[in-house]
Coordinates of N, CA and C in Angstrom, one line a residue:
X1 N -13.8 21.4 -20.4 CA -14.2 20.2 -19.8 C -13.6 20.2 -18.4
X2 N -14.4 20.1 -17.6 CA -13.8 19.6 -16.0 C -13.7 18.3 -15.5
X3 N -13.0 18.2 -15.1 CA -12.3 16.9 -14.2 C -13.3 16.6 -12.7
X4 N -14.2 16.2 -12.4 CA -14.2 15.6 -10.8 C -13.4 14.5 -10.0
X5 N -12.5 14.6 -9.1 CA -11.6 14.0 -8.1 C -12.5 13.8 -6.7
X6 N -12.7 12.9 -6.5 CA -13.3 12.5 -4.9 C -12.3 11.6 -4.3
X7 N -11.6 12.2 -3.1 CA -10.3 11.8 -2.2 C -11.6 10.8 -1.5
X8 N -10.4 9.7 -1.1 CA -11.2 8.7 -0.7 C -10.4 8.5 0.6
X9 N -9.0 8.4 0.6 CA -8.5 8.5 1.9 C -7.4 9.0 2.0
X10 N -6.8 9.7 3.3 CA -5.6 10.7 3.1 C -4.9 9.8 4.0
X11 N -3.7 9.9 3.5 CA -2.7 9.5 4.6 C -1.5 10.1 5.2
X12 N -1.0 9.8 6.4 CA 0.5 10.9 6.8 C 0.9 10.1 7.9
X13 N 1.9 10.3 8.1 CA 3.1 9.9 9.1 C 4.0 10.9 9.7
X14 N 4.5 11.1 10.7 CA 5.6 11.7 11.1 C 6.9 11.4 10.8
X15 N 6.7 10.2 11.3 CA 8.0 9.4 10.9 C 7.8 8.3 9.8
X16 N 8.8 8.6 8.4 CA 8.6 7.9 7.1 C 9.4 6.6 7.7
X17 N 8.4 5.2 7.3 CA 8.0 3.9 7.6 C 7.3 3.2 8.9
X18 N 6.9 4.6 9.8 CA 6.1 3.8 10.4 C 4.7 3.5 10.2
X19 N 3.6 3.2 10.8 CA 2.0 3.1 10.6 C 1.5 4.3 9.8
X20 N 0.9 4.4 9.2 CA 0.1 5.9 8.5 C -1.1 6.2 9.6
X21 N -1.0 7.4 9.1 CA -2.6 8.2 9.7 C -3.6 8.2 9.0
X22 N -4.9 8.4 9.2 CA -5.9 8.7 8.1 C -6.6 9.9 9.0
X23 N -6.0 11.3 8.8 CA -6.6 12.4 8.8 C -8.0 13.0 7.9
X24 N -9.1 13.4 8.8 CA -9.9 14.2 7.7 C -9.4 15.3 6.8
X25 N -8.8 15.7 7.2 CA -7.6 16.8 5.9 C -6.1 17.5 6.3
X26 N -5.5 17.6 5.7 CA -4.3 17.9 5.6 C -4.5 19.2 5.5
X27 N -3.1 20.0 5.6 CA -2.5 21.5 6.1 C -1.5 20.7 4.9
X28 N -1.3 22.2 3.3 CA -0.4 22.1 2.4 C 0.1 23.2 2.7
X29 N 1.5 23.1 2.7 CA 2.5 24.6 3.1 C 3.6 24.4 2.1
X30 N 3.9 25.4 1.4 CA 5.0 25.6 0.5 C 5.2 24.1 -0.3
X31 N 4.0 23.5 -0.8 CA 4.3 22.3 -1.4 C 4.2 21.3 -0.6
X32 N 4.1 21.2 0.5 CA 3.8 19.7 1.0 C 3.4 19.6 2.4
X33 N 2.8 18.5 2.7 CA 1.9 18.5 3.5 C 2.3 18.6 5.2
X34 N 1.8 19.5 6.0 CA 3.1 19.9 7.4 C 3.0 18.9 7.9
X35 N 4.3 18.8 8.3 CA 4.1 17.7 10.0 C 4.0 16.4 9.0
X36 N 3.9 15.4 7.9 CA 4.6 14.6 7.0 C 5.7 14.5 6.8
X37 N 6.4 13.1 7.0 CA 7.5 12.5 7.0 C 8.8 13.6 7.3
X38 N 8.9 14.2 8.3 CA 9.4 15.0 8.5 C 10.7 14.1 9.5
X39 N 10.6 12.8 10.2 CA 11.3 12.6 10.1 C 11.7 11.1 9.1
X40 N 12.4 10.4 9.7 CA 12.9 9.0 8.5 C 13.9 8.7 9.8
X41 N 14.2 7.6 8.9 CA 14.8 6.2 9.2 C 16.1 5.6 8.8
X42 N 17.7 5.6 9.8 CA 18.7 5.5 8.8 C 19.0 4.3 9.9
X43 N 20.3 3.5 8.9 CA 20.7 2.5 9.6 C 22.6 3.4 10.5
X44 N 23.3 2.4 10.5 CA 24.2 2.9 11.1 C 25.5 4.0 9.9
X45 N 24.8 3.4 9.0 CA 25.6 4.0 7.6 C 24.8 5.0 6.8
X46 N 24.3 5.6 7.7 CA 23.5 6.7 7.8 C 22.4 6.5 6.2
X47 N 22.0 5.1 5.7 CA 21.3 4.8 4.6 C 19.6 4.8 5.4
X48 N 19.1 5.2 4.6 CA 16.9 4.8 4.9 C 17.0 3.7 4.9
X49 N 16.7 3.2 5.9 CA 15.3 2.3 6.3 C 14.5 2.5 5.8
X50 N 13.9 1.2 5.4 CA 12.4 1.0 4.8 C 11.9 0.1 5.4
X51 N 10.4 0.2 5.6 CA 9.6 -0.4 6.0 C 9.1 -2.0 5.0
X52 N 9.3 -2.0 4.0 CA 9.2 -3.2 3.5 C 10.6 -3.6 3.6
X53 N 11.5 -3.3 4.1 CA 12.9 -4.2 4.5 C 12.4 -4.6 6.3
X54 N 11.9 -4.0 6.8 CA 11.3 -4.4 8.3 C 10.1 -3.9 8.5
X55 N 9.3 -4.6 8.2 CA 7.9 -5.0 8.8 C 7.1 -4.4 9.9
X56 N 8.0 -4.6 11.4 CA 8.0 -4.4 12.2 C 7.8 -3.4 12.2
X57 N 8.1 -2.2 11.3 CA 8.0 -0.9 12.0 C 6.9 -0.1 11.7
X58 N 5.8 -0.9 10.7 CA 4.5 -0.7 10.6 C 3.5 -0.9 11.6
X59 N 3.7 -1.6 13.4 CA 3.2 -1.7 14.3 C 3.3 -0.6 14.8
X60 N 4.2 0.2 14.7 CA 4.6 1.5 15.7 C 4.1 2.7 14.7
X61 N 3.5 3.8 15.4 CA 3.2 4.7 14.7 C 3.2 5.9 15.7
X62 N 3.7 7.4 15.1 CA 4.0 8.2 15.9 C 3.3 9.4 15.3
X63 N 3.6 10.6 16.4 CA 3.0 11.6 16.5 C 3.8 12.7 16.7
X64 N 3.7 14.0 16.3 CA 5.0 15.0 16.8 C 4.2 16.6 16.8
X65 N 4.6 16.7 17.6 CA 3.4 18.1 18.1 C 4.3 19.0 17.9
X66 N 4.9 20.0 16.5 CA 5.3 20.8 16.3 C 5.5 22.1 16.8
X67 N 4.8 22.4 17.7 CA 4.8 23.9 18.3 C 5.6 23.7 19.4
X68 N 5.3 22.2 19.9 CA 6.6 22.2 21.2 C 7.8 21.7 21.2
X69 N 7.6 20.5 19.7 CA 8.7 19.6 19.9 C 9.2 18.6 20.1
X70 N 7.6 17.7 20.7 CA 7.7 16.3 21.5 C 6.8 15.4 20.2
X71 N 7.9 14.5 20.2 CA 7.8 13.6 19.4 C 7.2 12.0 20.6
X72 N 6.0 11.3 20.1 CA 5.6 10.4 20.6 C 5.4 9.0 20.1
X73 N 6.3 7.7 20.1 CA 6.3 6.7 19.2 C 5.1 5.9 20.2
X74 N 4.1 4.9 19.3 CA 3.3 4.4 20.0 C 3.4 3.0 20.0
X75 N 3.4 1.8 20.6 CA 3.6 0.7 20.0 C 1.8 0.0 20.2
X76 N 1.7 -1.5 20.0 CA 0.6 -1.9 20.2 C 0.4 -2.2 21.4
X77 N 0.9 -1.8 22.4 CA 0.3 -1.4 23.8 C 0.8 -0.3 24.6
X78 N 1.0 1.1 23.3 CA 1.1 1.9 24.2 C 1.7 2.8 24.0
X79 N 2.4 4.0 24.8 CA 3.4 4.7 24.2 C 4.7 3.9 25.0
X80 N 5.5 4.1 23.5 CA 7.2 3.8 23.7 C 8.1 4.7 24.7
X81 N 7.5 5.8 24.2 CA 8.9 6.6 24.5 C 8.1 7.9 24.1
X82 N 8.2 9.2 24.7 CA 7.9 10.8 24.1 C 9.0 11.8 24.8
X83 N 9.4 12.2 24.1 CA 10.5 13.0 23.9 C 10.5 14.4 23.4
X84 N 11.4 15.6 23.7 CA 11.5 16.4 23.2 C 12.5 16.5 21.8
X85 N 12.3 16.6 20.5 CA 13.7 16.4 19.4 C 14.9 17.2 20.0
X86 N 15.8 16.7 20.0 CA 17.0 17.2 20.5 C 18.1 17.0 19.4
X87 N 18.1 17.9 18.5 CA 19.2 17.7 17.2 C 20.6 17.0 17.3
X88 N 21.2 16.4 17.1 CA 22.7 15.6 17.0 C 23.0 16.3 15.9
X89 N 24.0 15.5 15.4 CA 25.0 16.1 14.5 C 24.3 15.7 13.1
X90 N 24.5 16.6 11.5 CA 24.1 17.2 10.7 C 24.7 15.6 9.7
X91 N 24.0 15.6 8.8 CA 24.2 14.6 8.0 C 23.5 14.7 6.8
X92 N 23.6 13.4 5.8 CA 23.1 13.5 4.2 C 22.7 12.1 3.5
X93 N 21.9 12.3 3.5 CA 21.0 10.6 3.1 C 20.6 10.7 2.0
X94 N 21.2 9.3 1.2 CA 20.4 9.2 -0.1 C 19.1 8.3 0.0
X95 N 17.8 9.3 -0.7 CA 16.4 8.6 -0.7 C 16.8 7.8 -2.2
X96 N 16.9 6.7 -1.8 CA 16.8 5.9 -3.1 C 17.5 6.1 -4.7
X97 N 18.5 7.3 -4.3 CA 19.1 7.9 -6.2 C 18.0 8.7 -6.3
X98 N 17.3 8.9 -5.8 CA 16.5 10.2 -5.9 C 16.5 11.2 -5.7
X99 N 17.1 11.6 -4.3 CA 17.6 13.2 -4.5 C 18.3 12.6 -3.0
X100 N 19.1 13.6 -2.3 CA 19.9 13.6 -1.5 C 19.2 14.6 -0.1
X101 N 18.9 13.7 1.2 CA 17.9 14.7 2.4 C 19.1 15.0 3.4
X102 N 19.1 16.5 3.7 CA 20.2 16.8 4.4 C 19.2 16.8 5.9
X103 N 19.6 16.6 7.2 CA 19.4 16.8 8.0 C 19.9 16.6 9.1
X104 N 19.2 16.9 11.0 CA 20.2 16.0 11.9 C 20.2 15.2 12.1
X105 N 20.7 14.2 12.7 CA 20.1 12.9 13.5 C 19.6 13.2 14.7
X106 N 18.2 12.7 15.7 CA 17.8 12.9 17.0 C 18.2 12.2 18.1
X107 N 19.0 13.4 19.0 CA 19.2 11.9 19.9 C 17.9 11.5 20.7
X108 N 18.7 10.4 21.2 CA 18.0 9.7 22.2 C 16.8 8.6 21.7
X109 N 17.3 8.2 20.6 CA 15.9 7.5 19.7 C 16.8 6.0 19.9
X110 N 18.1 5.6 19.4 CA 19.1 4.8 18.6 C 18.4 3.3 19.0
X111 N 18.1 3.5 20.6 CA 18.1 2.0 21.3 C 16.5 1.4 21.1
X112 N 15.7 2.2 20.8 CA 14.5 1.9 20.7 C 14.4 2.1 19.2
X113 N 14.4 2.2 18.5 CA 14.6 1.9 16.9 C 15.2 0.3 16.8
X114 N 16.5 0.3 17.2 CA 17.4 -0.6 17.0 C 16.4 -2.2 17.6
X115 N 15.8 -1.9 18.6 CA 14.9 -2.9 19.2 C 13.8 -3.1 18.6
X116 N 12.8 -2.1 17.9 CA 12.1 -2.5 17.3 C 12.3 -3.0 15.6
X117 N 13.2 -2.5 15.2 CA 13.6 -2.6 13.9 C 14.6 -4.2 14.3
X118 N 15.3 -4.9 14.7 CA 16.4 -5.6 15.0 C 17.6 -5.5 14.5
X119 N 17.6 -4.2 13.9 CA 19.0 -3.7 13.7 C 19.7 -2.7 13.8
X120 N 20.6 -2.1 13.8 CA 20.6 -0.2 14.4 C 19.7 0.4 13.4
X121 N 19.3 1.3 14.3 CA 18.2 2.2 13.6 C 18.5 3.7 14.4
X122 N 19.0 4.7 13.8 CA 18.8 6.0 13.9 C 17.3 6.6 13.5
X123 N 17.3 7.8 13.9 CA 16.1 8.5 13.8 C 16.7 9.8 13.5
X124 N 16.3 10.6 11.8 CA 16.6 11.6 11.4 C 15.8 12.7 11.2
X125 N 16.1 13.6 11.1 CA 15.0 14.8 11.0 C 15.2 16.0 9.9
X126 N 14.6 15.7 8.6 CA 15.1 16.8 7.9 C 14.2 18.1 7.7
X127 N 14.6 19.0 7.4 CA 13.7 20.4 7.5 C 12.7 20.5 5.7
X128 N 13.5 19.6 5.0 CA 12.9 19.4 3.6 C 12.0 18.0 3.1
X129 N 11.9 17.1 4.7 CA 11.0 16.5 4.8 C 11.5 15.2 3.9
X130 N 11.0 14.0 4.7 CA 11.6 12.2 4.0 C 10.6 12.0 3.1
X131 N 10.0 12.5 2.2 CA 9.3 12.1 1.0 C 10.6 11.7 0.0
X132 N 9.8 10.2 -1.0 CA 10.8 10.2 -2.1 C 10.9 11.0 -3.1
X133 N 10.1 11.0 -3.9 CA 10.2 12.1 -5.2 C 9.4 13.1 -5.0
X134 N 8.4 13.1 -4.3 CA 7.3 14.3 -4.7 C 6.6 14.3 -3.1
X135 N 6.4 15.6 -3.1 CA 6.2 15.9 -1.0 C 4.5 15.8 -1.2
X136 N 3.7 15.2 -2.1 CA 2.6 14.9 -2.2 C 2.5 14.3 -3.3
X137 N 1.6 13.2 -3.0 CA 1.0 12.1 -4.3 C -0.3 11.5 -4.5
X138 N -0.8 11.8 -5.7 CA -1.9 11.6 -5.5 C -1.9 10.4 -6.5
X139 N -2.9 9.4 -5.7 CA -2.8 8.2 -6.6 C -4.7 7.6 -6.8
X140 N -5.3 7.5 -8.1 CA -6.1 7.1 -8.5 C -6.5 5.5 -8.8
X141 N -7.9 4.9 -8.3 CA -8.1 3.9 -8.0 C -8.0 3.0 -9.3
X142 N -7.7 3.5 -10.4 CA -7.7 2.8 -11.7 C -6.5 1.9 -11.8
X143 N -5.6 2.3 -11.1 CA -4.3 1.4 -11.3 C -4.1 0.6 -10.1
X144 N -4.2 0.6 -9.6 CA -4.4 -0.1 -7.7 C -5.3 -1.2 -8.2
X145 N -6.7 -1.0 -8.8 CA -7.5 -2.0 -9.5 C -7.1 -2.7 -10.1
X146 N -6.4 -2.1 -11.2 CA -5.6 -3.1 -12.2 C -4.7 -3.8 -11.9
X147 N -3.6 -3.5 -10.9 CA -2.7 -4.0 -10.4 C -3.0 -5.3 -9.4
X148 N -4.2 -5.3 -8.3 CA -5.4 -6.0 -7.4 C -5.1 -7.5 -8.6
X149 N -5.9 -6.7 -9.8 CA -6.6 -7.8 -10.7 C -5.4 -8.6 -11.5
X150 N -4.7 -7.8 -11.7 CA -3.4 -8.9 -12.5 C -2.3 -9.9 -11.1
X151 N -2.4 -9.3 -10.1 CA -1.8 -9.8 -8.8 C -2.7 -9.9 -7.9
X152 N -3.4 -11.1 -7.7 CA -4.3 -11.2 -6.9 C -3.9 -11.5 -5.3
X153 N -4.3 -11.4 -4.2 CA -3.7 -11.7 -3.1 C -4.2 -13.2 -3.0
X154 N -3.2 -13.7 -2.0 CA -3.1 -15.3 -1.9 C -4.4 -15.8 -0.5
X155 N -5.2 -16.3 -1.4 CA -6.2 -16.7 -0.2 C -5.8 -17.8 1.0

């Protein structure tokens, strides 16, 4: 017996908690998808940021052109800032008790994070990528439905 799956929409980010993409298809390399959450979000105690802790950081959405290096944050009127990654010093973040992301911090990000977030906000960069448990997920409309239906949004 076969299975049919029809992808309905893909999503990716550069940087894990800002705005998503909706790419026509993805590039999978050694398990997960390139150029995806590659970097993240720490506060001054080198802990993730999340986006449902700050809001705000769903207005901003970025881009990072891997062959050169230049990372591009975009706000809603515009580009923020584009930059070349410029590695800082080496560090270790826990995703949630979930597994432990080694990486650097980038400079030159701290003051523009920290302004759009309203709190310090670093910008990290790991080589094993800011996904929480799994560097791809696929989720089917059966439970999102059910979930919709038992939690209705507030008209």
């Amino acid at each position: 017996m076969s299975t049919t799956m029809t992808v309905s929409r893909l999503s990716t980010t550069p940087v894990k908690g800002l705005s998503l993409h909706h790419p026509e298809h993805l590039d999978i390399e050694a398990g997960r998808v390139a150029g995806d959450r590659e970097f993240f979000l720490v506060d001054a105690k080198d802990e993730l940021i999340s986006c449902t802790e700050i809001g705000e950081l769903t207005r901003v959405s970025a881009s990072y052109d891997v062959g050169t290096g230049r990372l591009t944050m975009h706000g809603p009127d515009g580009v923020l800032r584009s930059e070349f990654v410029v590695h800082g010093h080496p560090f270790v973040t826990d995703f949630y008790g979930l597994r432990d992301v080694e990486g650097h911090l980038v400079d030159g990000w701290d003051d523009l994070l920290s302004e759009i977030g309203g709190q310090s906000g670093r910008l990290g960069h790991g080589p094993s990528g800011g996904f929480d448990v799994a560097a791809v997920t696929l989720l089917g409309t059966a439970p999102t439905d059910d979930l919709a239906a038992r939690h209705p949004a507030p008209e």
